[in-house]
CSV table of C-alpha atoms in Angstrom, one decimal:
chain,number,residue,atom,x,y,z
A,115,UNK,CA,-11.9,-14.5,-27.5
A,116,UNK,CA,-13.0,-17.5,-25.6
A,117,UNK,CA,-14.8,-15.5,-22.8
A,118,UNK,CA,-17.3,-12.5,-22.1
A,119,UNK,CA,-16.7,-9.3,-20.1
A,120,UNK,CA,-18.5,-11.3,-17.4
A,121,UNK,CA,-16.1,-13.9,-17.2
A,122,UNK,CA,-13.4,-11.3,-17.3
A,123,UNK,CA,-14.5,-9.2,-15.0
A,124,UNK,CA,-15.2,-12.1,-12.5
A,125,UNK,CA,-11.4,-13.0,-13.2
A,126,UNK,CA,-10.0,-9.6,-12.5
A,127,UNK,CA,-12.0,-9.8,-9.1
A,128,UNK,CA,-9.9,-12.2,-7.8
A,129,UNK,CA,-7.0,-9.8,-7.6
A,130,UNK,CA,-7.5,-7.8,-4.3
A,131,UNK,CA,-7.4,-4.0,-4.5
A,132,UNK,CA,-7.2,-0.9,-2.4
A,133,UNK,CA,-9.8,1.5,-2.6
A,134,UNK,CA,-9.3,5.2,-2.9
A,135,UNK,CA,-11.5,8.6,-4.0
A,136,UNK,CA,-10.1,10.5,-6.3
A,137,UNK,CA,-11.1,14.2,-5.5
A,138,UNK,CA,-10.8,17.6,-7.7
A,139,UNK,CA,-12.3,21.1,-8.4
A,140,UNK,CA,-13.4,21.9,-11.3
A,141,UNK,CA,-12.4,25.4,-12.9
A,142,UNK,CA,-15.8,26.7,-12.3
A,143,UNK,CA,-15.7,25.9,-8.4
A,144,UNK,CA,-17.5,22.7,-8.7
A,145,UNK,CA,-16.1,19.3,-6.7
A,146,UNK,CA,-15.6,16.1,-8.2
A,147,UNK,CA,-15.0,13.0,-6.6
A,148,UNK,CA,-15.2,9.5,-7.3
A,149,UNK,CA,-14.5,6.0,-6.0
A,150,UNK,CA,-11.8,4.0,-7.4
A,151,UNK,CA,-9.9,0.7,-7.5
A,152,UNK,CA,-7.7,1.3,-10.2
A,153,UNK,CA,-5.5,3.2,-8.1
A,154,UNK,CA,-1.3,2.3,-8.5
A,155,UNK,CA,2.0,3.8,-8.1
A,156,UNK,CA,4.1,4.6,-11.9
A,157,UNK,CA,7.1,6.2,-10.7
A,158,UNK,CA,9.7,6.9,-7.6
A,159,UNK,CA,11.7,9.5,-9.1
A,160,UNK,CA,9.3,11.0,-10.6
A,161,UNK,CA,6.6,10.7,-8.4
A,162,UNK,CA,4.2,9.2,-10.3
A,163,UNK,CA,0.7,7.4,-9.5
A,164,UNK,CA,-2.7,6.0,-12.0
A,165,UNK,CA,-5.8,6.0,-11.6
A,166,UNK,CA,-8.2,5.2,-14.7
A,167,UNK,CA,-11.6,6.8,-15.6
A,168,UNK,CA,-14.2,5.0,-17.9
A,169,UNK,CA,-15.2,6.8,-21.0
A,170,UNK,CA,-19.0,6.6,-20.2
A,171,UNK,CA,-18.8,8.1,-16.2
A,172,UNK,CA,-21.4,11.4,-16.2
A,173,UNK,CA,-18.2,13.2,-14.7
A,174,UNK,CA,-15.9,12.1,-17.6
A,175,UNK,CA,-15.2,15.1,-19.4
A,176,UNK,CA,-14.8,16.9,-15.7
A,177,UNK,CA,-12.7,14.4,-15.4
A,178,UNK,CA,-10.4,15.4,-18.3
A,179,UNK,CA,-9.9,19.1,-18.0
A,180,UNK,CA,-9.0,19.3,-14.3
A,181,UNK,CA,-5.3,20.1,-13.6
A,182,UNK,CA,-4.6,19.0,-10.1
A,183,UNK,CA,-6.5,16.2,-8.0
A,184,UNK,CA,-6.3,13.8,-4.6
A,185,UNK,CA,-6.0,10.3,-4.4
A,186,UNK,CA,-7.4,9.7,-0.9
A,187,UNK,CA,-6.5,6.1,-0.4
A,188,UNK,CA,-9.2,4.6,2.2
A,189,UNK,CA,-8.9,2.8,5.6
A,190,UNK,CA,-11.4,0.0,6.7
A,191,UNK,CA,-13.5,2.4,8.6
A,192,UNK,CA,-14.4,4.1,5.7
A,193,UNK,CA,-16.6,1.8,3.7
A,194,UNK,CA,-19.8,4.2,4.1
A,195,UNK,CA,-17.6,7.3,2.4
A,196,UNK,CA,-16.7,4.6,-0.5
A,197,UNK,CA,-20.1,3.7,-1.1
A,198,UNK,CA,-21.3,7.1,-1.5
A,199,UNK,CA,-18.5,8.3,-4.1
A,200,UNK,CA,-19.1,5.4,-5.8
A,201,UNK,CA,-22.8,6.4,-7.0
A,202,UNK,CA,-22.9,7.8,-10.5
A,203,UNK,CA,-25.0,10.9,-9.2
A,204,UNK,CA,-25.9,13.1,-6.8
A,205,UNK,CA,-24.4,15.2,-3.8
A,206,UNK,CA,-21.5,13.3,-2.4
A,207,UNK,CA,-20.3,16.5,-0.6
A,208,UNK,CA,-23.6,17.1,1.5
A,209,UNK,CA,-23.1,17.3,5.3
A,210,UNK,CA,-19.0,15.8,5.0
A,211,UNK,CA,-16.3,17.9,6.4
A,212,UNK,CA,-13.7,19.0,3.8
A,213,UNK,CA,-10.3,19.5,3.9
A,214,UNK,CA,-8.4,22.1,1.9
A,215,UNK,CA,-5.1,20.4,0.6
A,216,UNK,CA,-1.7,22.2,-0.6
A,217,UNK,CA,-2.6,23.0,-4.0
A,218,UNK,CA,-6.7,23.7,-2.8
A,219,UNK,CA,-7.8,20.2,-4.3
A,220,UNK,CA,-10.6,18.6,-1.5
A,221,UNK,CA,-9.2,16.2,1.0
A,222,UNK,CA,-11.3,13.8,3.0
A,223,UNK,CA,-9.7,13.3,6.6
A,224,UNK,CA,-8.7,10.2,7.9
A,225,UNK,CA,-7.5,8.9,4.8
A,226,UNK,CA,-4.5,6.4,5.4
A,227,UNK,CA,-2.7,8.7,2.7
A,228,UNK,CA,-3.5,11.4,0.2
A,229,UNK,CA,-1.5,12.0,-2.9
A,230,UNK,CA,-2.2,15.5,-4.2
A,231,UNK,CA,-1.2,15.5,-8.0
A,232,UNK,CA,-0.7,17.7,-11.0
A,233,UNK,CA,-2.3,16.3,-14.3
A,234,UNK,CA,0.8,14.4,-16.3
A,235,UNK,CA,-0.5,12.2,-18.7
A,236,UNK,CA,-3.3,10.9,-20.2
A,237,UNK,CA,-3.2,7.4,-22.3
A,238,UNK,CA,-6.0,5.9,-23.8
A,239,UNK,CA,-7.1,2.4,-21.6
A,240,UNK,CA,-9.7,1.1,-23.8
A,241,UNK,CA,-12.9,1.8,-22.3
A,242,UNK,CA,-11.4,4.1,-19.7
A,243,UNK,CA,-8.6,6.5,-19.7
A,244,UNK,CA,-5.7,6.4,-17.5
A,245,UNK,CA,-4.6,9.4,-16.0
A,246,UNK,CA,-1.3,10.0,-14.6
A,247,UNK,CA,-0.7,12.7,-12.2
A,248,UNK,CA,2.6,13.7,-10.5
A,249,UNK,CA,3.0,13.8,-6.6
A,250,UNK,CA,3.3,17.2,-5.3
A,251,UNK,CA,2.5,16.9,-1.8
A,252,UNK,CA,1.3,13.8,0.4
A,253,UNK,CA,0.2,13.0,4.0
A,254,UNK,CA,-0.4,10.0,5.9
A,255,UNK,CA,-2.2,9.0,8.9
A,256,UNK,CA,-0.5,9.1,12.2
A,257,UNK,CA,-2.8,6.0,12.7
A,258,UNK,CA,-0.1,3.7,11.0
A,259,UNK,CA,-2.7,1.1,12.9
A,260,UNK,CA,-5.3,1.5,11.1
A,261,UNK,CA,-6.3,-1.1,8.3
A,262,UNK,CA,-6.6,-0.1,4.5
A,263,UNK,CA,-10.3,-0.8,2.7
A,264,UNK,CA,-9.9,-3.9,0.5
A,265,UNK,CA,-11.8,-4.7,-2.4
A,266,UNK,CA,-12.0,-8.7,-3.7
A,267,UNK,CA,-14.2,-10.8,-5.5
A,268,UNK,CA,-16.8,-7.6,-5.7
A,269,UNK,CA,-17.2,-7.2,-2.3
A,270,UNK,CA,-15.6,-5.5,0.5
A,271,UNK,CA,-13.4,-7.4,2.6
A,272,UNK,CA,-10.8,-6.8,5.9
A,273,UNK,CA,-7.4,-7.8,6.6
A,274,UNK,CA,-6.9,-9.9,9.4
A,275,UNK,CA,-5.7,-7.4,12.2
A,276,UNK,CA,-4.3,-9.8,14.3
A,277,UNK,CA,-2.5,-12.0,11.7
A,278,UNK,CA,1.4,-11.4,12.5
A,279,UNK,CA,3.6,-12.0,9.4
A,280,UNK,CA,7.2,-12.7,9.2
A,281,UNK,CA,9.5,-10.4,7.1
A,282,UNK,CA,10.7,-12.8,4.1
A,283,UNK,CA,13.9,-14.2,4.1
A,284,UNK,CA,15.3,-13.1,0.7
A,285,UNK,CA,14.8,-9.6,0.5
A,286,UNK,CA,15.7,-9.0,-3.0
A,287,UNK,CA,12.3,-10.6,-4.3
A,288,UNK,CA,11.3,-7.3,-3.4
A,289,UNK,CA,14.4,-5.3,-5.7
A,290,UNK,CA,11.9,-4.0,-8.6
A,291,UNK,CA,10.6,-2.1,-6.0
């Protein structure tokens, strides 16, 4: 290879992410949660959506044996709740007010949308694992105004709320979809 995993990861940085937490129970009562970027939809019929874990997390193994789990994908207002499920250790629950979803998994409110899954797949990803879960229930904001977190070039960043964009002419650049 002609670069390093600096390099690389310093490329992959320049692709702009959402950010989400990723939320579960373990089997003996314990909550996980965790920060993530590597959030993306799979499949429409099924309803399928990633995330990926790396091998070397404290909460990996958790991480493997849970059944069901949240994808709470996060609005620009909630940068502070990203930063602290992003920290290997500690509490992150202390003091935060805790939804109950459908299927009993934790669900942070005021997400823009939560994706409550059932465990589907698992494929090894190299250093990480990529876990597949299949929608079972979802919810959205009724604050459709309200601006997702961004992640870019390792920082945080906004989207320009008063940027007005025109619907493309061509629709069927958009027919993968």
């Amino acid at each position: 290879m002609s670069f390093d995993d600096r390099r690389f990861r310093d490329a992959l940085g320049a692709f702009p992410t959402g950010v989400a937490i990723v939320t579960a129970v373990t089997e003996s009562g314990e909550r996980l949660g965790m920060t993530v970027s590597s959030f993306n939809s799979v499949s429409v019929t099924p309803p399928l959506v990633l995330f990926s874990v790396i091998r070397r997390a404290n909460s990996f193994a958790a991480w493997t044996a849970v059944k069901r789990y949240a994808v709470n994908i996060l609005s620009a207002q909630q940068e502070d709740l990203s930063n602290r499920f992003a920290r290997p250790l500690g509490d992150k629950w202390t003091g935060l007010t805790v939804l109950e979803g459908e299927t009993g998994v934790p669900v942070l409110p005021n997400a823009l949308a939560v994706f409550e899954c059932e465990s589907y797949a698992r494929y090894d990803g190299g250093d990480h694992d990529i876990f597949v879960g299949r929608v079972v229930s979802l919810r959205t904001t009724p604050h459709r105004q309200d601006l997702p977190l961004i992640f870019f070039g390792g920082r945080y960043r906004r989207l320009d709320a008063s940027f007005q964009d025109t619907p493309p002419r061509d629709a069927s650049i958009f027919e993968g979809w």
